[in-house]
Amino acid sequence: MKTDTVFKRAFNDALDLIAEWPVGETLPSENALATQLRVSRTTVRKVMAELSARSVIGGGGRQRIVSPAYTKTDRFPEVETVAMSDQVEKRFMEWMLRDNARPGTAINELELARRFGVATTSIREFLNRFQRFGLIERRPAGGWVLAGFTTGFALELFEIREMFELRSARDFVALPAHSLLWRKLEALREDHITLLREIDSRFHDFSDLDSRFHRLVNSASPNRFIDSFYDVITMIFHYHYQWNKHDERQRNEVAIREHLTFIDALISRDMEAVEAACWGHLASAKETLLRATSEQGMFAEAK
Amino acid sequence: MKTDTVFKRAFNDALDLIAEWPVGETLPSENALATQLRVSRTTVRKVMAELSARSVIGGGGRQRIVSPAYTKTDRFPEVETVAMSDQVEKRFMEWMLRDNARPGTAINELELARRFGVATTSIREFLNRFQRFGLIERRPAGGWVLAGFTTGFALELFEIREMFELRSARDFVALPAHSLLWRKLEALREDHITLLREIDSRFHDFSDLDSRFHRLVNSASPNRFIDSFYDVITMIFHYHYQWNKHDERQRNEVAIREHLTFIDALISRDMEAVEAACWGHLASAKETLLRATSEQGMFAEAK
DNA sequence: AAATTGTATCTTATAGAAAAAAGACAAGCT
DNA sequence: AGCTTGTCTTTTTTCTATAAGATACAATTT
């Protein structure tokens, strides 16, 4: 049976919406709400029904209003709003990075299913999708082995990343002056400066900025295989940022400055400066990731 | 319920084995057979039981012999020996390349399941695994769209391929003289010459040789992301060779000669010659693929 | 008439089950 | 003692079923 995480997330979002809606005003139409909450009308109606049942809203048909007797009602807990597939990914990464899982370990679908409390179907689906990230491998006999987040993995990742990033930077510099991307780069530059100013409180926001920057550079000459490779990087860095808290603020500040050097080099169209900035940034990103792989015990290479 | 394609293939293989076994001699042990037939003992026993039931073999326990009264028995048809997942892939490629399917088409799991006569689970599994090839894309809402085997796809594919191949060729040339790979290259060179001599009858065998050559070049400095990318190329060329019969013999002969030029350049360690040979070969491979994409109507770009 | 809601249908995500195949262990043979 | 076979257990593959959610169409309101 499908989980109702979509409904629960929409319900919570609807509560936020209602909190700012004048009591007595009729609510937007179902279609409008569907667009705002990014779900189908079917789900909107289910949310409205639940809100009615909890007397958060009153009136029926096209006269739905925020109930005058509106009292705070319980939101659904966050965990229940994230899709099963995302939860499986998260749990798997935890299992791989936190628990014992050494490279070479056989992956047992049934055991993972039991451990995560989901059906085997969900595990299979996850493994099939996750395969492309290169952290697991299919055995010819059937079944999977953990390739693991090893030093070798990080080195291979960065070898490709260097090729792609340099190629994209070159194409970016060759962009015509009137290209929209220059303006986007300009905007992103501002975002960097803003974040740098507020680094002490907002250093967590760097992860997202990082991904946006590199994807913008790549968008100069789109290539689906490069985009797809960036999904790997995004995933790795997502978990890396999430778990490696050591020196986080400091690391991010350095990276922002490197980005700015890179951006300025791009704007100057000086390809030599671009290459230098690109190498510099990648070298330090690589070093950070490699340090993480050896700092934590479970990252040791198995052979 | 799982299909018994493994059993059926093993059964057919066992028949081949028995055809060359002296009547009256006791057969190899179950373990030995399991290794030879590349299945588990469980399956070997099932095969033996079936062979017994059909009186192809006689005696029991460790005294199994080819029955003196052995008569030819029906093999299982080829189709029943290929795994469901492989069949789904084949049918999907047919649907995409032969039938109507235009890029941008929404992919309907249920419809495909009905069309292919399998459960939706099999379709889902296929789509999840197949995603990495870049021919389909997941929609945020859920569901899939066909990206399709378009000209754009081929161009993007070759952009990456050029980067990877050149990089690997460079690393290959830098290999120490005593490396095992030089000998493997030498052997592969011989295989090329042999095939060239028998090209008129064996031109179909080129597909496999092509894949072996390029994977050997890449093995000079292994990188899982490059290997994974080669899976895409192998898959594409597999279907391309299978369906584009036009000028096949001629095309393959040209490609073999290009490979030989490439190989000789590698052996000479002359990086300039290597680059030239590499570019030359890739340019012609690209042209072939691009011509295929425009020759056949369904490859037209949709926008 | 256009937008909105009500209703029915189709599609996807997930569970659960069962057969096939692999693997583990015990017993038997040489 | 080391293979070999018999038996039992575990794991993977594949099917069917069902609730959640999306989409299409009909009815209704303004």
XYZ file of C-alpha atoms (C1' of nucleotides) in Angstrom:
666
model
C 0.000 0.000 0.000
C 1.204 3.431 -0.881
C 2.198 5.693 2.003
C 0.327 8.949 2.476
C 3.374 11.141 2.909
C 2.197 13.402 0.118
C -1.036 14.050 1.954
C 0.709 14.685 5.249
C 3.206 17.107 3.822
C 0.427 18.941 1.985
C -1.599 19.052 5.181
C 1.262 20.624 7.102
C 1.875 23.121 4.325
C -1.824 23.947 4.282
C -1.680 24.722 8.001
C 1.109 27.222 7.314
C -1.007 28.767 4.620
C -4.062 29.018 6.821
C -2.105 30.586 9.628
C -1.750 33.652 7.450
C -5.272 33.619 6.055
C -7.792 36.110 7.433
C -10.516 34.462 9.489
C -13.804 34.563 7.643
C -12.270 35.043 4.162
C -13.126 32.256 1.722
C -10.108 30.157 0.826
C -8.651 29.901 -2.685
C -10.169 27.382 -5.091
C -9.086 23.767 -5.021
C -7.167 24.241 -8.235
C -5.276 27.232 -6.873
C -4.441 25.333 -3.700
C -3.313 22.324 -5.696
C -0.810 24.496 -7.521
C 0.427 26.162 -4.348
C 0.831 22.947 -2.417
C 2.281 21.167 -5.447
C -0.138 18.253 -5.299
C -3.188 17.129 -7.246
C -6.717 18.280 -6.514
C -7.450 14.841 -5.128
C -4.987 15.441 -2.339
C -6.188 19.005 -1.763
C -9.687 17.665 -1.209
C -8.387 15.114 1.230
C -6.538 17.855 3.107
C -9.650 20.039 3.158
C -11.706 17.143 4.446
C -9.232 16.571 7.247
C -9.121 20.274 8.100
C -12.906 20.275 8.217
C -12.978 17.230 10.430
C -10.603 18.988 12.790
C -12.768 22.140 12.572
C -9.845 24.209 11.369
C -11.931 25.345 8.477
C -15.673 25.680 8.255
C -18.301 25.937 5.567
C -18.493 23.581 2.611
C -18.660 23.681 -1.146
C -17.192 26.918 -2.407
C -17.595 28.694 0.876
C -14.679 27.307 2.805
C -13.475 29.727 5.451
C -10.956 29.564 8.240
C -13.032 28.669 11.207
C -13.519 31.506 13.697
C -13.134 28.904 16.391
C -9.801 27.942 14.864
C -7.387 26.454 17.326
C -3.921 25.141 16.734
C -4.040 21.556 15.607
C -1.237 19.027 15.552
C 0.923 18.891 12.489
C 2.035 15.524 11.214
C 5.553 14.702 12.363
C 8.276 15.470 9.829
C 9.318 11.849 9.374
C 5.862 10.937 8.151
C 6.103 13.521 5.387
C 9.162 12.144 3.655
C 8.637 9.598 0.925
C 9.500 6.001 1.675
C 12.128 5.988 -1.070
C 13.935 8.978 0.461
C 13.842 7.400 3.874
C 15.348 4.223 2.516
C 18.170 6.194 0.928
C 18.890 8.008 4.150
C 18.842 4.839 6.219
C 21.056 3.102 3.729
C 23.630 5.877 3.814
C 23.555 5.780 7.580
C 24.043 2.043 7.538
C 26.912 2.342 5.089
C 28.713 5.275 6.686
C 27.912 4.915 10.362
C 27.542 1.218 10.965
C 29.911 -1.555 10.325
C 29.479 -1.889 6.588
C 32.882 -2.475 5.031
C 33.543 -2.398 1.304
C 33.070 -5.876 -0.084
C 30.206 -6.673 2.258
C 27.401 -8.558 0.560
C 24.155 -6.657 0.621
C 21.218 -8.732 1.727
C 17.887 -7.359 0.552
C 15.871 -9.256 3.098
C 18.044 -8.201 5.989
C 17.995 -4.555 4.959
C 14.231 -4.732 4.568
C 13.885 -6.100 8.070
C 16.352 -3.639 9.496
C 14.646 -0.669 7.872
C 11.158 -2.012 8.472
C 10.067 -1.861 4.838
C 9.094 -4.372 2.186
C 11.824 -5.915 0.076
C 10.325 -4.209 -2.947
C 11.393 -0.839 -1.598
C 14.922 -2.044 -1.006
C 15.198 -3.491 -4.502
C 13.921 -0.322 -6.032
C 16.411 1.685 -4.066
C 19.338 -0.564 -4.982
C 18.474 -0.430 -8.656
C 18.279 3.331 -8.661
C 21.270 3.758 -6.413
C 23.515 1.565 -8.498
C 24.404 4.448 -10.782
C 26.180 6.267 -7.962
C 28.919 3.662 -8.010
C 28.757 2.897 -4.288
C 27.289 -0.563 -4.824
C 27.784 -3.165 -7.511
C 25.675 -5.978 -8.853
C 27.147 -9.430 -8.598
C 26.824 -11.616 -11.685
C 25.194 -14.333 -9.596
C 22.551 -11.892 -8.432
C 22.665 -9.838 -5.299
C 24.805 -6.839 -4.533
C 28.128 -5.963 -2.940
C 29.062 -2.760 -1.281
C 31.758 -0.909 -3.197
C 31.750 1.647 -0.430
C 32.764 5.226 0.009
C 36.479 4.562 -0.076
C 39.482 6.718 -0.810
C 39.571 5.126 -4.234
C 36.014 6.196 -4.825
C 36.832 9.789 -3.935
C 39.907 9.835 -6.174
C 38.025 8.434 -9.154
C 35.199 10.859 -8.530
C 37.538 13.813 -8.601
C 39.401 12.654 -11.668
C 36.164 12.869 -13.636
C 35.045 15.992 -11.909
C 38.220 17.775 -12.925
C 37.745 16.827 -16.556
C 34.142 17.941 -16.601
C 34.584 21.133 -14.655
C 37.458 22.380 -16.766
C 35.593 21.587 -19.938
C 32.517 23.439 -18.720
C 34.515 26.426 -17.561
C 36.091 26.652 -21.016
C 32.658 26.598 -22.651
C 31.365 29.136 -20.183
C 34.106 31.613 -21.028
C 33.260 31.197 -24.715
C 29.668 32.241 -24.057
C 28.512 35.376 -25.954
C 28.481 38.515 -23.842
C 24.708 38.862 -24.046
C 24.060 35.369 -22.693
C 21.594 35.140 -19.842
C 24.048 32.964 -17.973
C 26.399 35.893 -17.343
C 23.628 37.630 -15.477
C 22.861 34.500 -13.531
C 26.530 34.250 -12.635
C 26.461 37.860 -11.505
C 23.478 37.085 -9.275
C 25.172 34.019 -7.871
C 28.232 36.134 -7.141
C 26.061 38.410 -5.036
C 24.633 35.408 -3.191
C 28.159 34.337 -2.367
C 29.039 37.753 -1.025
C 25.885 37.870 1.058
C 26.544 34.449 2.497
C 30.131 35.379 3.254
C 28.900 38.385 5.199
C 26.566 36.235 7.289
C 28.812 33.184 7.369
C 28.737 32.801 11.131
C 25.032 32.113 11.278
C 24.313 30.703 7.859
C 27.256 28.484 6.964
C 24.913 25.539 6.512
C 23.473 27.194 3.431
C 26.707 26.720 1.538
C 25.916 23.166 0.446
C 23.041 24.387 -1.664
C 25.004 27.328 -3.074
C 27.835 25.004 -4.020
C 25.557 22.771 -6.025
C 23.878 25.738 -7.725
C 27.198 27.239 -8.741
C 28.622 24.114 -10.285
C 25.402 23.352 -12.085
C 25.328 26.864 -13.493
C 28.835 26.484 -14.860
C 27.789 23.211 -16.455
C 24.705 24.692 -17.989
C 26.880 26.645 -20.441
C 26.940 23.569 -22.647
C 24.474 21.048 -21.307
C 25.311 17.385 -21.469
C 23.073 14.819 -19.827
C 25.972 12.609 -18.821
C 27.699 15.443 -17.048
C 24.452 16.438 -15.368
C 23.974 12.891 -14.281
C 27.481 12.794 -12.859
C 26.676 15.918 -10.892
C 23.879 14.023 -9.223
C 26.565 11.760 -7.783
C 28.558 14.716 -6.514
C 25.481 16.382 -5.074
C 24.518 13.209 -3.259
C 27.996 12.628 -1.848
C 28.350 16.204 -0.685
C 24.872 16.204 0.766
C 25.804 13.419 3.153
C 29.300 14.677 3.639
C 28.108 18.110 4.714
C 25.515 16.499 6.903
C 27.869 14.277 8.835
C 31.274 15.813 8.752
C 30.743 18.742 11.068
C 34.417 19.200 11.789
C 35.632 22.705 10.946
C 32.498 23.175 8.922
C 32.245 26.946 9.179
C 35.902 27.405 8.349
C 35.832 24.994 5.405
C 32.791 26.630 3.920
C 34.238 30.086 4.214
C 37.338 28.996 2.354
C 35.203 27.373 -0.338
C 33.109 30.506 -0.791
C 36.231 32.568 -1.324
C 37.461 30.012 -3.849
C 34.150 30.217 -5.667
C 34.470 33.989 -5.813
C 37.946 33.723 -7.293
C 36.564 31.250 -9.814
C 33.603 33.504 -10.651
C 35.785 36.559 -11.069
C 38.108 34.616 -13.334
C 35.148 33.575 -15.464
C 33.909 37.153 -15.674
C 37.362 38.324 -16.715
C 37.314 35.746 -19.557
C 40.939 35.054 -18.751
C 41.154 31.344 -19.406
C 44.438 30.951 -17.624
C 43.036 32.489 -14.466
C 39.943 30.312 -14.840
C 42.006 27.158 -15.025
C 44.038 28.160 -12.015
C 40.941 28.981 -9.971
C 39.211 25.797 -11.060
C 42.168 23.598 -10.154
C 42.628 25.399 -6.905
C 39.058 24.945 -5.816
C 38.882 21.310 -6.850
C 42.150 20.531 -5.149
C 40.886 21.873 -1.869
C 37.477 20.217 -2.208
C 39.234 16.941 -2.940
C 41.483 17.324 0.038
C 38.524 17.924 2.307
C 36.730 14.854 1.057
C 39.846 12.701 1.279
C 40.525 13.840 4.801
C 37.001 12.815 5.692
C 37.535 9.379 4.228
C 40.541 8.686 6.384
C 39.436 10.459 9.535
C 36.516 8.135 10.021
C 37.383 4.500 10.513
C 34.775 3.034 8.235
C 36.224 4.747 5.238
C 39.378 2.668 5.220
C 40.068 0.891 1.956
C 39.432 -2.839 1.955
C 41.481 -5.089 -0.217
C 6.829 -16.294 -9.281
C 10.383 -16.535 -10.476
C 10.894 -17.827 -13.995
C 12.915 -20.982 -14.516
C 15.074 -19.646 -17.327
C 18.205 -20.613 -15.425
C 17.054 -24.206 -15.252
C 16.111 -24.302 -18.924
C 19.364 -22.838 -20.123
C 21.293 -25.251 -17.882
C 19.210 -28.126 -19.218
C 20.012 -27.229 -22.819
C 23.690 -26.849 -21.992
C 23.620 -30.215 -20.230
C 22.239 -31.829 -23.372
C 25.197 -30.465 -25.328
C 27.503 -31.888 -22.737
C 25.879 -35.285 -22.790
C 25.994 -35.456 -26.566
C 29.753 -35.744 -26.268
C 29.790 -38.065 -23.287
C 30.549 -41.762 -23.863
C 27.546 -43.992 -23.292
C 27.969 -46.009 -20.125
C 30.605 -43.675 -18.549
C 29.514 -42.191 -15.221
C 28.880 -38.469 -15.424
C 30.891 -35.829 -13.499
C 29.878 -35.011 -9.951
C 27.111 -32.525 -9.251
C 29.653 -29.997 -8.076
C 31.710 -30.328 -11.239
C 28.588 -29.973 -13.360
C 27.479 -26.944 -11.366
C 30.753 -25.226 -12.183
C 30.619 -26.189 -15.839
C 27.027 -25.106 -16.314
C 27.543 -21.994 -14.174
C 24.604 -22.685 -11.859
C 24.157 -23.920 -8.306
C 23.965 -27.564 -7.354
C 20.269 -27.124 -6.709
C 19.734 -26.434 -10.374
C 22.043 -29.243 -11.465
C 19.956 -31.686 -9.463
C 16.805 -30.374 -11.074
C 18.366 -30.820 -14.498
C 19.488 -34.345 -13.648
C 16.023 -35.193 -12.407
C 14.513 -33.951 -15.639
C 17.066 -35.855 -17.723
C 16.249 -38.974 -15.735
C 12.537 -38.477 -16.232
C 13.153 -38.215 -19.950
C 15.393 -41.315 -19.778
C 18.323 -39.453 -21.243
C 20.421 -40.581 -18.348
C 20.050 -43.703 -16.255
C 21.228 -44.960 -12.924
C 20.950 -42.970 -9.708
C 23.090 -41.718 -6.851
C 26.695 -41.519 -7.930
C 26.231 -43.933 -10.790
C 24.597 -41.658 -13.328
C 25.352 -42.725 -16.864
C 24.169 -41.630 -20.283
C 21.380 -44.011 -21.057
C 22.202 -46.605 -23.685
C 18.676 -46.161 -24.974
C 19.415 -42.428 -25.269
C 17.324 -40.732 -27.900
C 17.313 -37.083 -28.873
C 15.014 -35.126 -26.618
C 13.565 -31.659 -27.193
C 15.581 -28.722 -26.025
C 13.778 -25.806 -24.422
C 13.208 -23.006 -26.930
C 15.782 -20.200 -26.809
C 13.301 -17.541 -25.670
C 12.517 -19.466 -22.536
C 16.177 -19.436 -21.538
C 16.652 -15.681 -21.400
C 15.983 -13.934 -18.103
C 12.827 -11.890 -17.814
C 14.840 -8.735 -17.164
C 16.806 -9.153 -20.391
C 13.641 -9.762 -22.335
C 12.103 -6.610 -20.947
C 15.127 -4.621 -21.998
C 15.007 -6.020 -25.501
C 11.292 -5.410 -25.854
C 11.677 -1.887 -24.531
C 14.424 -1.064 -27.015
C 12.262 -2.465 -29.790
C 9.343 -0.381 -28.627
C 11.494 2.724 -28.452
C 13.392 2.296 -31.698
C 10.936 0.459 -33.914
C 7.518 1.550 -32.787
C 6.038 4.954 -32.541
C 7.730 6.127 -29.365
C 8.811 9.746 -29.832
C 11.037 11.626 -27.406
C 8.839 13.337 -24.836
C 6.350 10.497 -24.752
C 5.155 9.684 -21.259
C 5.980 6.136 -20.269
C 3.090 4.235 -18.787
C 4.189 1.333 -16.613
C 0.856 -0.399 -16.764
C 0.605 -0.159 -20.515
C 4.136 -1.429 -21.034
C 3.453 -4.284 -18.627
C 0.386 -5.267 -20.608
C 2.142 -4.860 -23.916
C 5.103 -6.966 -22.841
C 2.991 -9.452 -20.927
C 4.832 -9.039 -17.616
C 3.998 -7.695 -14.168
C 4.404 -3.980 -13.526
C 7.132 -4.792 -11.028
C 9.380 -6.008 -13.827
C 8.800 -2.826 -15.791
C 9.572 -0.684 -12.762
C 12.721 -2.568 -12.062
C 13.813 -2.180 -15.636
C 13.084 1.548 -15.702
C 15.000 2.138 -12.502
C 18.024 0.293 -13.772
C 17.774 1.705 -17.258
C 17.578 5.288 -16.082
C 21.354 5.554 -15.903
C 21.659 5.164 -19.658
C 20.108 8.583 -20.165
C 17.424 7.429 -22.575
C 14.603 7.975 -20.102
C 14.045 10.532 -17.380
C 12.090 10.550 -14.166
C 9.431 13.200 -13.880
C 9.259 15.044 -10.568
C 5.576 14.168 -10.274
C 6.437 10.488 -10.592
C 6.404 8.508 -13.783
C 8.826 8.633 -16.653
C 9.338 10.365 -19.965
C 11.212 9.094 -22.921
C 14.318 11.154 -23.619
C 14.890 8.993 -26.645
C 17.786 8.029 -28.832
C 18.053 11.384 -30.546
C 20.816 13.136 -32.425
C 21.398 15.197 -29.312
C 21.883 12.029 -27.314
C 24.482 10.760 -29.760
C 26.370 14.054 -29.747
C 26.468 14.260 -25.979
C 27.535 10.634 -25.800
C 30.455 11.240 -28.108
C 31.562 14.400 -26.374
C 32.147 12.389 -23.216
C 33.521 9.432 -25.057
C 36.180 11.583 -26.676
C 37.290 12.966 -23.336
C 37.472 9.538 -21.739
C 39.110 7.757 -24.616
C 41.846 10.296 -25.057
C 42.570 10.308 -21.362
C 42.782 6.525 -21.283
C 44.989 6.379 -24.363
C 47.372 8.818 -22.696
C 47.522 6.668 -19.566
C 47.994 3.547 -21.656
C 51.024 4.977 -23.428
C 52.518 5.840 -20.042
C 52.282 2.207 -18.941
C 55.608 0.552 -18.065
C 57.006 -1.692 -20.791
C 56.612 -4.836 -18.720
C 52.927 -4.287 -18.073
C 50.663 -7.227 -18.772
C 48.386 -4.941 -20.742
C 50.904 -4.593 -23.563
C 50.739 -8.318 -24.091
C 46.966 -8.232 -23.992
C 47.030 -5.482 -26.562
C 49.312 -7.580 -28.723
C 46.870 -10.481 -28.495
C 43.962 -8.238 -29.330
C 45.896 -6.972 -32.323
C 46.171 -10.553 -33.565
C 42.415 -11.034 -33.073
C 41.830 -7.987 -35.225
C 44.039 -9.298 -37.987
C 42.344 -12.685 -37.866
C 38.920 -11.143 -38.051
C 40.000 -8.927 -40.915
C 41.125 -12.001 -42.838
C 37.759 -13.695 -42.332
C 35.718 -10.544 -42.487
C 33.313 -11.800 -45.142
C 31.931 -14.561 -42.977
C 32.499 -13.233 -39.481
C 31.776 -9.506 -39.607
C 29.158 -9.915 -36.879
C 31.896 -10.703 -34.409
C 33.209 -7.163 -34.562
C 30.752 -5.797 -32.010
C 32.305 -7.887 -29.290
C 35.861 -7.103 -30.374
C 35.079 -3.400 -30.371
C 33.885 -3.504 -26.787
C 36.886 -5.578 -25.689
C 39.335 -3.189 -27.290
C 37.930 -0.069 -25.745
C 37.628 -1.657 -22.342
C 41.230 -2.806 -22.541
C 42.394 0.726 -23.305
C 40.400 1.959 -20.325
C 41.813 -0.666 -18.031
C 45.171 1.122 -18.097
C 43.877 3.392 -15.342
C 40.606 2.026 -14.082
C 37.886 4.424 -13.074
C 34.452 3.151 -12.139
C 32.693 6.144 -13.669
C 34.385 5.602 -16.991
C 33.610 1.896 -16.847
C 30.031 2.707 -16.102
C 29.914 5.088 -19.047
C 31.207 2.291 -21.240
C 28.172 0.276 -20.283
C 26.112 2.947 -22.005
C 28.227 2.762 -25.128
C 28.170 -1.018 -25.145
C 24.404 -1.044 -24.827
C 23.879 1.526 -27.572
C 26.233 -0.224 -29.966
C 24.743 -3.585 -29.153
C 21.364 -2.461 -30.432
C 22.840 -0.377 -33.179
C 24.793 -3.304 -34.601
C 21.763 -5.492 -34.224
C 19.376 -3.312 -36.162
C 21.368 -1.210 -38.528
C 22.351 -3.825 -41.079
C 23.080 -1.304 -43.794
C 26.641 -1.585 -45.090
C 27.497 -3.594 -42.006
C 30.354 -5.607 -43.454
C 31.933 -2.514 -45.000
C 31.558 -0.402 -41.853
C 33.069 -3.065 -39.654
C 36.026 -3.559 -41.949
C 36.782 0.140 -41.821
C 36.480 0.136 -38.031
C 38.853 -2.816 -37.690
C 41.464 -1.002 -39.769
C 41.019 2.079 -37.600
C 41.501 -0.022 -34.491
C 44.703 -1.420 -35.945
C 46.010 2.073 -36.632
C 45.091 2.989 -33.063
C 46.770 -0.118 -31.642
C 49.943 0.434 -33.659
C 50.063 4.030 -32.516
C 49.780 2.869 -28.900
C 52.539 0.322 -29.378
C 54.769 2.969 -30.915
C 54.222 5.137 -27.792
C 53.960 8.117 -30.130
C 51.337 10.227 -28.390
C 50.718 12.419 -31.398
C 49.954 9.410 -33.569
C 47.750 8.018 -30.787
C 45.729 11.198 -30.611
C 45.307 11.279 -34.353
C 44.226 7.634 -34.505
C 41.879 8.068 -31.572
C 40.216 11.143 -33.055
C 39.983 9.500 -36.437
C 38.293 6.403 -35.135
C 35.884 8.264 -32.911
C 34.982 10.662 -35.701
C 34.021 7.824 -37.959
C 32.155 5.933 -35.250
C 30.265 9.097 -34.454
C 29.400 9.662 -38.076
C 28.048 6.136 -38.392
C 25.872 6.529 -35.339
C 24.637 9.946 -36.405
C 23.785 8.675 -39.852
C 21.737 5.930 -38.240
C 19.856 8.450 -36.145
C 18.725 10.399 -39.162
C 18.201 7.536 -41.588
C 15.463 6.044 -39.515
C 12.455 8.228 -39.017
C 11.927 7.675 -35.318
C 15.261 9.165 -34.480
C 14.208 12.672 -35.470
C 14.718 15.222 -32.721
C 11.561 16.414 -30.969
C 11.410 19.898 -29.583
C -19.393 30.785 -20.541
C -15.924 30.194 -17.352
C -14.531 28.625 -13.281
C -15.371 25.485 -9.587
C -16.644 21.365 -7.418
C -18.195 16.388 -7.557
C -17.399 11.806 -9.339
C -15.295 8.143 -11.779
C -11.176 6.094 -13.801
C -6.431 5.325 -14.346
C -1.640 5.058 -12.601
C 1.867 4.499 -9.175
C 3.910 2.977 -4.784
C 4.189 -0.485 -1.556
C 2.920 -4.813 0.755
C 2.673 -9.718 0.780
C 3.207 -14.226 -1.050
C 5.184 -18.087 -3.551
C 8.255 -20.455 -6.638
C 13.129 -20.711 -8.343
C 17.776 -20.731 -7.348
C 21.604 -20.378 -4.195
C 23.855 -21.708 -0.107
C 24.669 -24.350 4.273
C 24.908 -28.347 6.789
C 24.564 -33.231 7.616
C 25.106 -37.910 6.283
C 27.212 -41.372 3.341
C 30.690 -43.375 0.356
C 35.403 -44.605 -1.262
C 40.015 -37.250 5.061
C 38.014 -35.648 1.240
C 34.424 -35.877 -2.132
C 29.747 -36.621 -3.075
C 24.959 -36.648 -2.471
C 20.598 -35.693 0.347
C 18.043 -32.322 2.950
C 16.914 -27.983 4.858
C 17.206 -22.799 4.951
C 17.864 -18.444 2.970
C 17.697 -15.230 -0.678
C 16.175 -13.484 -5.023
C 12.804 -12.966 -8.628
C 8.385 -12.308 -9.990
C 3.332 -12.098 -9.466
C -1.033 -10.212 -7.526
C -3.508 -7.031 -4.751
C -4.702 -2.575 -2.760
C -4.592 2.149 -1.019
C -2.770 6.745 -2.360
C -2.580 10.068 -5.609
C -3.177 11.987 -10.406
C -6.055 12.811 -14.244
C -10.262 13.155 -16.998
C -14.903 14.101 -17.404
C -19.524 15.475 -15.756
C -22.395 18.411 -13.010
C -23.015 22.749 -10.829
C -22.597 27.416 -9.534
C -21.837 32.316 -10.288
